[in-house]
Short mmCIF file of C-alpha atoms in Angstrom, two decimals:
data_model
loop_
_atom_site.label_atom_id
_atom_site.label_comp_id
_atom_site.label_asym_id
_atom_site.label_seq_id
_atom_site.Cartn_x
_atom_site.Cartn_y
_atom_site.Cartn_z
CA MET W 1 -19.03 3.89 8.58
CA THR W 2 -16.11 3.72 6.31
CA MET W 3 -16.42 -0.02 6.40
CA ALA W 4 -19.97 0.21 5.04
CA LEU W 5 -18.69 2.46 2.20
CA ASP W 6 -15.87 0.15 1.51
CA ALA W 7 -18.27 -2.69 1.40
CA LYS W 8 -20.54 -0.93 -1.10
CA LYS W 9 -17.63 -0.03 -3.27
CA SER W 10 -16.35 -3.60 -3.16
CA CYS W 11 -19.77 -4.90 -4.28
CA ARG W 12 -19.93 -2.41 -7.07
CA GLU W 13 -16.57 -3.18 -8.36
CA THR W 14 -17.08 -6.90 -8.19
CA ILE W 15 -20.17 -6.48 -10.38
CA LEU W 16 -18.21 -4.21 -12.76
CA TYR W 17 -15.45 -6.83 -12.97
CA ARG W 18 -17.77 -9.83 -13.17
CA ASP W 19 -16.50 -10.87 -16.58
CA VAL W 20 -12.91 -11.19 -15.17
CA LEU W 21 -14.47 -13.23 -12.27
CA TRP W 22 -15.98 -15.59 -14.69
CA GLN W 23 -12.90 -15.83 -16.84
CA LEU W 24 -10.87 -16.78 -13.70
CA VAL W 25 -13.44 -19.32 -12.68
CA ARG W 26 -13.44 -20.79 -16.15
CA GLN W 27 -9.66 -20.90 -16.24
CA GLN W 28 -9.62 -22.92 -13.08
CA LEU W 29 -12.26 -25.39 -14.23
CA VAL W 30 -11.25 -25.78 -17.92
CA LEU W 31 -7.44 -25.93 -17.84
CA ARG W 32 -7.10 -28.88 -15.57
CA TYR W 33 -8.36 -31.37 -18.03
CA ARG W 34 -7.16 -29.82 -21.20
CA ARG W 35 -5.43 -32.19 -23.59
CA THR W 36 -6.93 -35.19 -21.83
CA ILE W 37 -9.02 -37.72 -23.74
CA PHE W 38 -12.12 -37.33 -21.58
CA GLY W 39 -11.71 -33.65 -21.07
CA TYR W 40 -14.35 -32.07 -19.00
CA LEU W 41 -15.88 -35.50 -18.31
CA TRP W 42 -13.20 -35.80 -15.82
CA THR W 43 -15.03 -33.41 -13.52
CA LEU W 44 -17.70 -35.94 -13.13
CA MET W 45 -15.56 -39.11 -13.47
CA ASN W 46 -12.95 -37.99 -10.99
CA PRO W 47 -15.36 -37.77 -7.92
CA ILE W 48 -17.23 -40.94 -8.96
CA PHE W 49 -13.96 -42.84 -9.05
CA MET W 50 -12.37 -41.37 -5.94
CA MET W 51 -15.49 -41.86 -3.89
CA SER W 52 -16.04 -45.37 -5.15
CA VAL W 53 -12.40 -46.45 -4.34
CA THR W 54 -12.81 -44.92 -0.85
CA ALA W 55 -16.13 -46.54 -0.34
CA ILE W 56 -14.91 -50.00 -1.32
CA VAL W 57 -11.79 -49.74 0.79
CA PHE W 58 -13.63 -48.50 3.93
CA ALA W 59 -16.68 -50.61 3.54
CA ASN W 60 -14.27 -53.62 3.71
CA LEU W 61 -12.22 -52.23 6.47
CA PHE W 62 -15.14 -51.36 8.70
CA LYS W 63 -17.13 -54.43 7.49
CA GLN W 64 -20.04 -52.32 6.44
CA ASP W 65 -22.67 -52.88 3.70
CA LEU W 66 -21.25 -51.26 0.73
CA LYS W 67 -24.41 -49.57 -0.48
CA THR W 68 -25.47 -47.82 2.74
CA PHE W 69 -21.86 -47.11 3.63
CA SER W 70 -20.94 -45.43 0.39
CA ILE W 71 -23.93 -43.02 0.64
CA PHE W 72 -23.15 -42.37 4.28
CA LEU W 73 -19.49 -41.67 3.27
CA PHE W 74 -20.12 -39.57 0.28
CA SER W 75 -22.56 -37.38 1.96
CA GLY W 76 -19.98 -36.47 4.43
CA MET W 77 -17.03 -36.29 2.02
CA ILE W 78 -18.78 -33.75 -0.39
CA PRO W 79 -19.22 -31.02 2.17
CA TRP W 80 -15.78 -31.71 3.77
CA ASN W 81 -13.97 -31.73 0.43
CA CYS W 82 -15.67 -28.51 -0.59
CA TYR W 83 -14.79 -26.73 2.66
CA SER W 84 -11.25 -28.00 2.74
CA ALA W 85 -10.45 -27.21 -0.81
CA ILE W 86 -11.90 -23.66 -0.58
CA VAL W 87 -9.93 -22.93 2.60
CA THR W 88 -6.71 -24.38 1.30
CA GLN W 89 -6.62 -23.14 -2.28
CA SER W 90 -7.93 -19.58 -1.47
CA GLY W 91 -5.08 -19.41 0.92
CA THR W 92 -2.61 -19.15 -1.98
CA SER W 93 -4.94 -17.35 -4.40
CA PHE W 94 -2.99 -14.03 -4.15
CA ILE W 95 0.40 -15.59 -4.25
CA TYR W 96 -0.38 -17.46 -7.41
CA ASN W 97 -1.72 -14.34 -9.09
CA GLU W 98 1.09 -12.08 -7.99
CA GLY W 99 2.11 -11.34 -11.61
CA LEU W 100 -1.41 -10.06 -12.46
CA ILE W 101 -1.96 -8.06 -9.25
CA LYS W 102 1.31 -6.19 -9.57
CA LYS W 103 0.74 -5.31 -13.27
CA ILE W 104 -2.85 -4.28 -13.56
CA TYR W 105 -5.59 -3.14 -11.25
CA LEU W 106 -8.22 -5.63 -10.34
CA PRO W 107 -10.51 -5.71 -7.31
CA LYS W 108 -8.68 -8.05 -4.96
CA ILE W 109 -11.65 -9.95 -3.82
CA ILE W 110 -12.18 -11.63 -7.13
CA PHE W 111 -9.13 -13.85 -6.51
CA PRO W 112 -10.39 -15.84 -3.52
CA LEU W 113 -13.94 -15.49 -4.84
CA SER W 114 -13.17 -17.05 -8.11
CA THR W 115 -11.19 -19.87 -6.52
CA SER W 116 -14.07 -20.57 -4.14
CA ILE W 117 -16.68 -20.40 -6.85
CA GLY W 118 -14.66 -22.79 -9.03
CA ILE W 119 -14.52 -25.29 -6.18
CA LEU W 120 -18.24 -24.88 -5.38
CA ILE W 121 -19.04 -25.81 -9.02
CA ASP W 122 -16.73 -28.89 -8.66
CA SER W 123 -18.59 -29.81 -5.51
CA LEU W 124 -21.98 -29.44 -7.24
CA LEU W 125 -20.77 -31.69 -9.99
CA SER W 126 -19.55 -34.18 -7.36
CA PHE W 127 -23.07 -34.09 -5.97
CA VAL W 128 -24.47 -34.84 -9.38
CA ALA W 129 -22.09 -37.84 -9.56
CA LEU W 130 -23.25 -38.90 -6.13
CA PHE W 131 -26.77 -38.65 -7.37
CA PHE W 132 -25.92 -41.16 -10.27
CA ILE W 133 -24.26 -43.53 -7.85
CA MET W 134 -27.33 -43.41 -5.57
CA LEU W 135 -29.52 -44.19 -8.59
CA ALA W 136 -27.15 -47.08 -9.74
CA LEU W 137 -27.19 -48.50 -6.13
CA GLY W 138 -30.93 -48.36 -6.21
CA SER W 139 -31.37 -46.33 -3.16
CA GLN W 140 -34.48 -44.43 -2.28
CA LEU W 141 -34.33 -40.78 -3.49
CA SER W 142 -36.18 -38.81 -0.82
CA TRP W 143 -37.86 -35.47 -1.54
CA THR W 144 -35.93 -34.11 1.35
CA LEU W 145 -33.12 -33.64 -1.31
CA ILE W 146 -34.57 -30.28 -2.07
CA PHE W 147 -32.72 -29.19 1.07
CA ILE W 148 -29.36 -29.62 -0.64
CA PRO W 149 -29.11 -26.29 -2.35
CA VAL W 150 -29.68 -24.59 1.07
CA ALA W 151 -27.00 -26.81 2.57
CA PHE W 152 -24.55 -25.82 -0.20
CA ALA W 153 -25.30 -22.22 0.25
CA LEU W 154 -24.70 -22.30 4.01
CA LEU W 155 -21.50 -24.22 3.60
CA PHE W 156 -20.33 -21.91 0.87
CA LEU W 157 -20.84 -18.80 2.93
CA PHE W 158 -19.11 -20.32 5.94
CA SER W 159 -16.11 -21.44 3.85
CA LEU W 160 -15.88 -18.21 2.01
CA GLY W 161 -15.58 -16.13 5.17
CA ILE W 162 -12.56 -18.27 6.29
CA ALA W 163 -11.15 -18.20 2.80
CA PHE W 164 -11.15 -14.36 2.76
CA ILE W 165 -9.29 -14.30 6.14
CA LEU W 166 -6.74 -16.86 5.10
CA SER W 167 -6.11 -15.48 1.60
CA VAL W 168 -5.05 -12.14 3.08
CA SER W 169 -3.25 -13.66 6.03
CA THR W 170 -1.12 -15.93 3.78
CA VAL W 171 0.26 -12.91 1.99
CA PHE W 172 1.55 -11.57 5.28
CA PHE W 173 2.66 -14.81 6.72
CA ARG W 174 3.74 -17.32 4.04
CA ASP W 175 4.17 -20.05 6.69
CA LEU W 176 0.43 -20.19 6.85
CA GLN W 177 0.07 -22.16 3.59
CA HIS W 178 1.85 -25.04 5.27
CA VAL W 179 0.09 -24.55 8.62
CA ILE W 180 -3.30 -24.70 6.95
CA GLY W 181 -2.54 -28.13 5.48
CA ILE W 182 -1.69 -29.65 8.77
CA VAL W 183 -4.65 -27.88 10.59
CA MET W 184 -7.07 -29.20 7.93
CA GLN W 185 -5.73 -32.73 8.45
CA ALA W 186 -6.44 -32.60 12.12
CA TRP W 187 -9.82 -30.85 11.48
CA PHE W 188 -10.72 -33.70 9.08
CA PHE W 189 -10.39 -36.29 11.90
CA LEU W 190 -12.49 -34.26 14.18
CA THR W 191 -15.25 -34.09 11.62
CA PRO W 192 -17.74 -36.96 11.36
CA VAL W 193 -17.01 -37.95 7.80
CA PHE W 194 -15.95 -41.47 8.22
CA TYR W 195 -17.75 -42.07 11.47
CA LYS W 196 -21.20 -41.16 12.92
CA ASN W 197 -21.78 -38.16 14.85
CA ASN W 198 -22.45 -39.97 18.05
CA ALA W 199 -20.08 -42.83 17.40
CA ILE W 200 -17.18 -41.29 19.30
CA ALA W 201 -17.16 -41.01 23.02
CA GLY W 202 -14.16 -40.07 25.14
CA LYS W 203 -11.79 -37.25 25.43
CA VAL W 204 -12.31 -35.65 22.01
CA ALA W 205 -16.02 -35.99 21.85
CA TRP W 206 -16.45 -32.29 23.15
CA LEU W 207 -14.08 -31.16 20.32
CA ILE W 208 -16.23 -32.88 17.74
CA LYS W 209 -19.30 -31.19 19.20
CA LEU W 210 -17.57 -27.86 19.17
CA ASN W 211 -16.57 -28.24 15.60
CA PRO W 212 -18.96 -26.29 13.29
CA LEU W 213 -18.25 -28.61 10.34
CA THR W 214 -19.89 -31.40 12.29
CA TYR W 215 -23.22 -29.62 11.80
CA TYR W 216 -22.54 -28.69 8.18
CA VAL W 217 -21.88 -32.31 7.42
CA GLU W 218 -25.28 -33.01 9.10
CA LEU W 219 -27.02 -30.59 6.62
CA PHE W 220 -25.89 -32.96 3.91
CA ARG W 221 -26.18 -36.22 5.55
CA CYS W 222 -29.76 -35.88 6.93
CA PRO W 223 -31.37 -35.49 3.44
CA LEU W 224 -28.98 -37.72 1.60
CA TYR W 225 -28.50 -40.72 4.05
CA LEU W 226 -31.33 -40.51 6.57
CA ALA W 227 -33.88 -39.03 4.09
CA LYS W 228 -35.03 -36.44 6.48
CA PHE W 229 -34.59 -32.73 6.96
CA PRO W 230 -31.90 -31.57 9.40
CA GLY W 231 -33.24 -30.49 12.82
CA ILE W 232 -34.23 -26.87 13.05
CA ASP W 233 -31.61 -26.26 15.77
CA VAL W 234 -28.94 -27.47 13.33
CA ILE W 235 -30.15 -25.16 10.62
CA ILE W 236 -30.31 -22.15 12.89
CA TYR W 237 -26.84 -22.86 14.27
CA THR W 238 -25.27 -23.26 10.85
CA SER W 239 -27.03 -20.19 9.41
CA ALA W 240 -25.71 -18.13 12.38
CA MET W 241 -22.17 -19.56 11.88
CA SER W 242 -22.30 -18.76 8.08
CA MET W 243 -23.48 -15.16 8.72
CA LEU W 244 -20.80 -14.74 11.41
CA SER W 245 -18.01 -16.12 9.25
CA ILE W 246 -18.85 -14.13 6.05
CA ALA W 247 -19.32 -10.94 8.15
CA ILE W 248 -16.01 -11.25 9.98
CA GLY W 249 -14.15 -12.65 6.90
CA TRP W 250 -15.39 -9.88 4.59
CA ALA W 251 -14.69 -7.09 7.18
CA PHE W 252 -11.26 -8.46 7.74
CA PHE W 253 -10.63 -8.55 3.97
CA LEU W 254 -11.81 -5.05 3.30
CA TYR W 255 -9.70 -3.76 6.22
CA HIS W 256 -6.52 -5.33 4.84
CA GLU W 257 -6.90 -5.41 1.07
CA LYS W 258 -5.11 -2.28 0.21
CA LYS W 259 -1.85 -3.68 1.87
CA ILE W 260 -1.84 -6.80 -0.33
CA VAL W 261 -0.06 -5.45 -3.30
CA PHE W 262 2.78 -4.14 -1.12
CA ARG W 263 3.44 -7.39 0.53
CA LEU W 264 3.48 -9.76 -2.55
CA MET S 1 -14.43 15.61 -20.29
CA SER S 2 -11.73 13.51 -18.70
CA LYS S 3 -9.40 14.86 -15.97
CA ILE S 4 -6.72 13.63 -13.68
CA LEU S 5 -6.28 15.23 -10.29
CA ILE S 6 -3.57 14.03 -7.90
CA GLU S 7 -3.44 15.76 -4.55
CA ASP S 8 -0.52 15.46 -2.13
CA LEU S 9 -0.01 11.81 -3.08
CA MET S 10 2.28 9.62 -0.99
CA VAL S 11 3.13 5.98 -1.65
CA ASN S 12 5.19 4.14 0.84
CA PHE S 13 6.77 0.68 0.35
CA ARG S 14 7.89 -1.49 3.11
CA ILE S 15 11.48 -2.66 2.47
CA TYR S 16 12.50 -5.88 4.23
CA HIS S 17 16.11 -5.98 5.06
CA ASP S 18 16.71 -9.65 4.72
CA ARG S 19 13.45 -11.48 4.01
CA SER S 20 9.74 -11.45 4.55
CA PRO S 21 8.74 -11.99 8.12
CA SER S 22 7.61 -15.43 9.03
CA LEU S 23 4.96 -16.19 11.65
CA LYS S 24 7.72 -16.86 14.15
CA ASP S 25 9.32 -13.46 13.60
CA TYR S 26 5.99 -11.79 13.96
CA PHE S 27 5.22 -13.34 17.33
CA SER S 28 8.78 -12.97 18.69
CA ASN S 29 8.81 -9.27 17.55
CA LEU S 30 5.55 -8.77 19.48
CA PHE S 31 7.60 -9.06 22.65
CA LYS S 32 10.47 -7.15 21.52
CA SER S 33 11.03 -3.37 21.31
CA LYS S 34 10.60 -1.98 17.81
CA ASN S 35 14.08 -0.82 17.54
CA GLY S 36 16.10 -2.53 14.91
CA SER S 37 13.11 -3.94 13.29
CA ALA S 38 13.42 -6.04 10.09
CA TYR S 39 11.99 -3.47 7.80
CA SER S 40 11.91 0.21 7.11
CA ASP S 41 9.39 2.30 5.13
CA PHE S 42 10.52 3.74 1.93
CA ALA S 43 8.58 6.69 0.37
CA ALA S 44 8.51 6.00 -3.31
CA LEU S 45 6.32 9.15 -3.91
CA LYS S 46 6.37 12.19 -1.69
CA HIS S 47 3.64 14.81 -1.68
CA VAL S 48 3.04 14.67 -5.47
CA SER S 49 0.34 17.00 -6.81
CA LEU S 50 -0.58 17.04 -10.46
CA GLU S 51 -3.51 18.24 -12.36
CA ILE S 52 -3.90 17.11 -16.00
CA SER S 53 -6.58 18.41 -18.30
CA PRO S 54 -7.86 17.34 -21.81
CA GLY S 55 -5.44 17.96 -24.62
CA GLN S 56 -2.40 17.44 -22.48
CA ARG S 57 0.32 14.98 -23.41
CA VAL S 58 2.39 14.49 -20.38
CA GLY S 59 5.88 12.96 -20.54
CA ILE S 60 7.47 12.05 -17.31
CA ILE S 61 11.32 11.89 -17.07
CA GLY S 62 13.62 11.05 -14.36
CA HIS S 63 16.32 8.59 -13.36
CA ASN S 64 15.76 4.90 -12.73
CA GLY S 65 14.01 4.38 -9.35
CA ALA S 66 12.86 8.01 -9.35
CA GLY S 67 9.29 7.04 -8.90
CA LYS S 68 8.00 7.33 -12.50
CA SER S 69 6.54 3.91 -12.88
CA THR S 70 5.25 4.00 -9.32
CA LEU S 71 3.37 7.21 -10.27
CA LEU S 72 1.74 5.50 -13.27
CA LYS S 73 0.88 2.42 -11.29
CA ALA S 74 -0.70 4.61 -8.63
CA LEU S 75 -2.65 6.34 -11.22
CA CYS S 76 -3.88 2.97 -12.59
CA GLY S 77 -4.96 1.94 -9.01
CA ILE S 78 -2.37 -0.70 -8.68
CA TYR S 79 -0.78 1.00 -5.67
CA PRO S 80 -3.28 2.49 -3.44
CA PRO S 81 -2.28 5.84 -2.00
CA THR S 82 -0.68 5.76 1.47
CA MET S 83 -1.92 9.36 1.81
CA GLY S 84 -3.41 11.80 -0.53
CA ARG S 85 -5.96 11.46 -3.25
CA ILE S 86 -6.22 10.46 -6.93
CA GLN S 87 -9.22 11.32 -9.00
CA LEU S 88 -9.65 10.07 -12.53
CA GLU S 89 -12.50 10.89 -14.82
CA GLY S 90 -12.84 9.08 -18.14
CA ARG S 91 -12.17 5.63 -19.37
CA VAL S 92 -8.59 4.69 -18.70
CA ALA S 93 -6.51 2.28 -20.72
CA PRO S 94 -3.37 1.29 -18.75
CA LEU S 95 -0.65 0.00 -21.00
CA LEU S 96 2.00 -0.76 -18.42
CA GLU S 97 2.96 -4.23 -19.15
CA ILE S 98 1.09 -5.58 -22.15
CA GLY S 99 0.22 -9.21 -21.98
CA ALA S 100 0.34 -9.21 -18.30
CA GLY S 101 -2.84 -11.26 -17.94
CA PHE S 102 -2.01 -13.84 -20.69
CA HIS S 103 -2.33 -17.39 -19.63
CA PRO S 104 0.34 -19.65 -21.38
CA GLU S 105 -2.05 -22.60 -21.59
CA TYR S 106 -4.81 -20.61 -23.25
CA THR S 107 -5.14 -20.23 -26.99
CA GLY S 108 -4.55 -16.88 -28.60
CA ARG S 109 -8.37 -16.36 -28.92
CA GLU S 110 -9.06 -17.35 -25.42
CA ASN S 111 -6.40 -14.88 -24.23
CA ILE S 112 -8.10 -12.20 -26.28
CA TYR S 113 -11.23 -12.83 -24.17
CA LEU S 114 -9.35 -13.24 -20.82
CA ASN S 115 -7.15 -10.13 -21.28
CA GLY S 116 -9.91 -8.10 -22.84
CA SER S 117 -12.03 -8.54 -19.78
CA ILE S 118 -9.09 -7.65 -17.57
CA LEU S 119 -8.60 -4.36 -19.55
CA GLY S 120 -12.26 -3.63 -18.73
CA LEU S 121 -14.04 -4.62 -21.92
CA LYS S 122 -17.39 -6.24 -22.11
CA LYS S 123 -17.80 -9.45 -24.00
CA LYS S 124 -19.62 -7.69 -26.88
CA GLN S 125 -16.94 -5.18 -27.18
CA ILE S 126 -14.27 -7.98 -27.40
CA GLN S 127 -16.35 -9.71 -30.05
CA ALA S 128 -16.32 -6.51 -31.99
CA ILE S 129 -12.57 -6.01 -32.05
CA GLU S 130 -11.60 -9.79 -32.06
CA GLU S 131 -11.04 -10.19 -35.89
CA GLN S 132 -9.24 -6.89 -36.26
CA VAL S 133 -6.97 -7.68 -33.31
CA ILE S 134 -6.02 -11.08 -34.82
CA GLU S 135 -5.49 -9.62 -38.25
CA PHE S 136 -3.25 -6.77 -37.00
CA ALA S 137 -1.12 -9.23 -34.92
CA GLU S 138 -0.70 -11.44 -37.99
CA VAL S 139 -1.40 -14.61 -35.97
CA GLU S 140 -4.36 -15.89 -37.97
CA ALA S 141 -2.82 -19.33 -38.46
CA PHE S 142 -2.03 -19.87 -34.71
CA ILE S 143 -5.04 -18.06 -33.12
CA ASP S 144 -6.47 -21.48 -31.75
CA THR S 145 -3.05 -22.63 -30.51
CA PRO S 146 -1.99 -22.19 -26.78
CA VAL S 147 0.16 -19.08 -26.56
CA LYS S 148 2.92 -21.07 -24.86
CA TYR S 149 3.84 -22.27 -28.32
CA TYR S 150 4.09 -18.65 -29.75
CA SER S 151 7.37 -17.16 -30.54
CA THR S 152 8.29 -14.12 -28.50
CA GLY S 153 7.33 -11.92 -31.44
CA MET S 154 3.93 -13.47 -31.96
CA TYR S 155 3.17 -13.15 -28.28
CA MET S 156 4.23 -9.64 -28.16
CA ARG S 157 2.25 -8.78 -31.33
CA LEU S 158 -1.00 -10.25 -30.06
CA ALA S 159 -0.63 -8.47 -26.75
CA PHE S 160 0.07 -5.11 -28.29
CA SER S 161 -2.72 -5.49 -30.89
CA LEU S 162 -5.25 -6.22 -28.12
CA ALA S 163 -3.94 -3.54 -25.69
CA THR S 164 -4.18 -0.80 -28.48
CA ALA S 165 -7.51 -1.94 -29.92
CA THR S 166 -9.63 0.44 -27.88
CA GLU S 167 -10.05 4.18 -27.89
CA PRO S 168 -9.66 5.35 -24.23
CA ASP S 169 -10.11 8.87 -22.92
CA ILE S 170 -6.97 8.59 -20.77
CA LEU S 171 -3.98 6.66 -22.04
CA ILE S 172 -1.28 5.65 -19.65
CA LEU S 173 1.89 4.31 -21.30
CA ASP S 174 5.14 2.92 -19.78
CA GLU S 175 7.87 2.17 -22.42
CA VAL S 176 5.61 0.23 -24.77
CA PHE S 177 7.20 1.12 -28.21
CA ALA S 178 9.27 -1.94 -28.56
CA GLY S 179 9.91 -5.36 -30.08
CA GLY S 180 8.86 -7.25 -33.26
CA ASP S 181 10.46 -7.12 -36.69
CA ALA S 182 10.93 -3.88 -38.58
CA SER S 183 7.71 -4.04 -40.52
CA PHE S 184 5.62 -4.59 -37.44
CA VAL S 185 7.48 -1.84 -35.52
CA GLU S 186 6.50 0.54 -38.13
CA LYS S 187 2.90 -0.63 -38.28
CA ALA S 188 2.78 -0.68 -34.41
CA LYS S 189 4.07 2.87 -34.09
CA ASN S 190 1.44 4.14 -36.42
CA ARG S 191 -1.26 2.47 -34.46
CA MET S 192 0.10 3.83 -31.31
CA LEU S 193 0.19 7.36 -32.56
CA ASN S 194 -3.27 7.05 -33.87
CA MET S 195 -4.32 5.84 -30.29
CA ILE S 196 -2.55 8.76 -28.67
CA ASP S 197 -4.26 11.13 -31.11
CA LYS S 198 -7.61 9.95 -30.22
CA ALA S 199 -7.03 10.01 -26.44
CA GLU S 200 -8.03 13.17 -24.58
CA ILE S 201 -5.20 12.74 -22.05
CA MET S 202 -1.96 10.87 -22.59
CA ILE S 203 0.63 10.39 -19.87
CA MET S 204 3.80 8.44 -20.61
CA VAL S 205 7.02 7.34 -19.07
CA SER S 206 10.00 6.79 -21.36
CA HIS S 207 13.74 6.90 -21.46
CA ASP S 208 13.54 7.77 -25.10
CA HIS S 209 13.68 11.60 -24.76
CA ASN S 210 13.26 12.33 -28.46
CA LEU S 211 10.09 10.36 -28.32
CA ILE S 212 8.84 12.41 -25.44
CA ARG S 213 9.79 15.65 -27.24
CA THR S 214 7.75 14.60 -30.25
CA LEU S 215 4.73 13.29 -28.48
CA CYS S 216 4.33 15.44 -25.47
CA ASN S 217 3.31 19.02 -24.79
CA ARG S 218 3.96 18.91 -21.03
CA PHE S 219 7.01 17.63 -19.23
CA VAL S 220 7.27 16.42 -15.63
CA TRP S 221 10.62 15.70 -14.05
CA VAL S 222 10.38 13.27 -11.17
CA ASP S 223 13.36 12.93 -8.81
CA HIS S 224 13.52 10.94 -5.49
CA GLY S 225 9.71 10.69 -5.49
CA ARG S 226 9.04 14.32 -5.92
CA ILE S 227 8.16 16.49 -8.94
CA VAL S 228 11.06 18.80 -9.28
CA ALA S 229 10.03 20.46 -12.55
CA ASP S 230 6.85 20.73 -14.49
CA GLY S 231 6.05 22.80 -17.50
CA ASP S 232 5.45 23.01 -21.27
CA SER S 233 9.04 23.87 -22.15
CA GLU S 234 11.45 21.32 -23.64
CA GLU S 235 13.99 23.19 -21.60
CA ILE S 236 13.08 20.86 -18.77
CA ILE S 237 14.35 17.81 -20.74
CA ASP S 238 17.60 19.61 -21.60
CA ARG S 239 18.16 20.53 -18.03
CA TYR S 240 17.57 16.89 -17.00
CA LEU S 241 19.83 15.63 -19.69
CA SER S 242 22.61 18.04 -18.87
CA GLY S 243 22.60 16.57 -15.43
CA SER S 244 21.92 19.72 -13.63
CA VAL S 245 20.87 19.51 -10.07
CA PRO S 246 17.04 19.51 -9.69
CA PRO S 247 15.93 22.67 -8.30
CA LEU S 248 14.53 22.23 -4.84
CA GLU S 249 10.81 22.13 -4.71
CA GLY S 250 10.18 23.21 -8.28
CA ASN S 251 6.82 24.37 -9.60
#
């Protein structure tokens, strides 16, 4: 009951402080490329070049056709990078904003939320970059691409729930910021980004099957690479996981948010 | 009508004796008895009750570490109450640490918008005060330069001008009369007095007792997290200054 009241209050406050939220998002997006020649264009150029380098290296390494392999790879890298960045960067969002939190009242949720929204915007731009790459490579653009916004929404909710939990937990246990980095590295190898879903057999196959990210990657890979909609079972499973993650993450956050300022 | 009501407020801090607990400590402590734990709770405010109505200018006095700033921070919502209740009615302007939300890489103008929104202003309200803030701070020539290139004085002037550009119902001040060259100090003081005049409630912490005597009409003496004296007589300041032992459970 109190939790429901807290949730309502938290929503109302977030709306009240939405200008601060956007200011923080803007700060994150704009400051990175300030005083560079290409400025904000880097947000598009960065993913294009990063993805191209990776694609060329691995297409050669795996002896794959560059065109198909790059689309295969990018459609996995975009969701993975988005998830990984949200989880890692939100983890330290309170620690980096300690000065602000101790000096003025702001609803705590806007810190991990602004970090996550900033990364989501970056990922959407990466997707635009990928779109241009696909056009340049002359690949068929399927109408199933209309599923991509849904895929982003589901991925974002899933990531945000985990981000809420880790942002608070890191304040209590500073070791976590390093642990997260290591866990994400292991998690990356258990996620079919460089390889196909069914390509790996053997001892870790069950882990890959258990890994929720496997299915989020599929949400992107089906429309982008296979030009088809993801299976209904995958959509139901990921929707359920996203709801679960955001519900648990938000509840955890609301329960602990009042202690944050005392532990910074 | 604005109002402040504090009922039986407690704010506890957790003091770590050597360092903040690591994950390892946490898990190893799970299996140990709680005796000799790495932290203790420290009550910064103990059972504080205070009711402030419009027209009151409250000056809070007390030694360093008595809980004055904690009380103001609790009022601003920075420290949530461990126990008790705080009720505020009216638009609050917290002037605790001006320029707290400034980002060094942002230009002066961008910081006006960033900090303005942190202070609770809407974009339109900020647009309305923007020119006036820049003019008062005397930073016209540098307003589109990142504030990390500002001199300390320029930085302070901009932060002060912005923080004092609104007309709140409740004004919360923590030692903000400071800094800048002589001409600016004079100008700033007038602006501050004007702001205090227009506020319905003002509550301030200062070690400048003459300032408190001039500005306030109610004096609250805080010692070891408790209110030991509260009233409209300047005699409270005299007693505090003469170093007399605070009466037990005043009021």
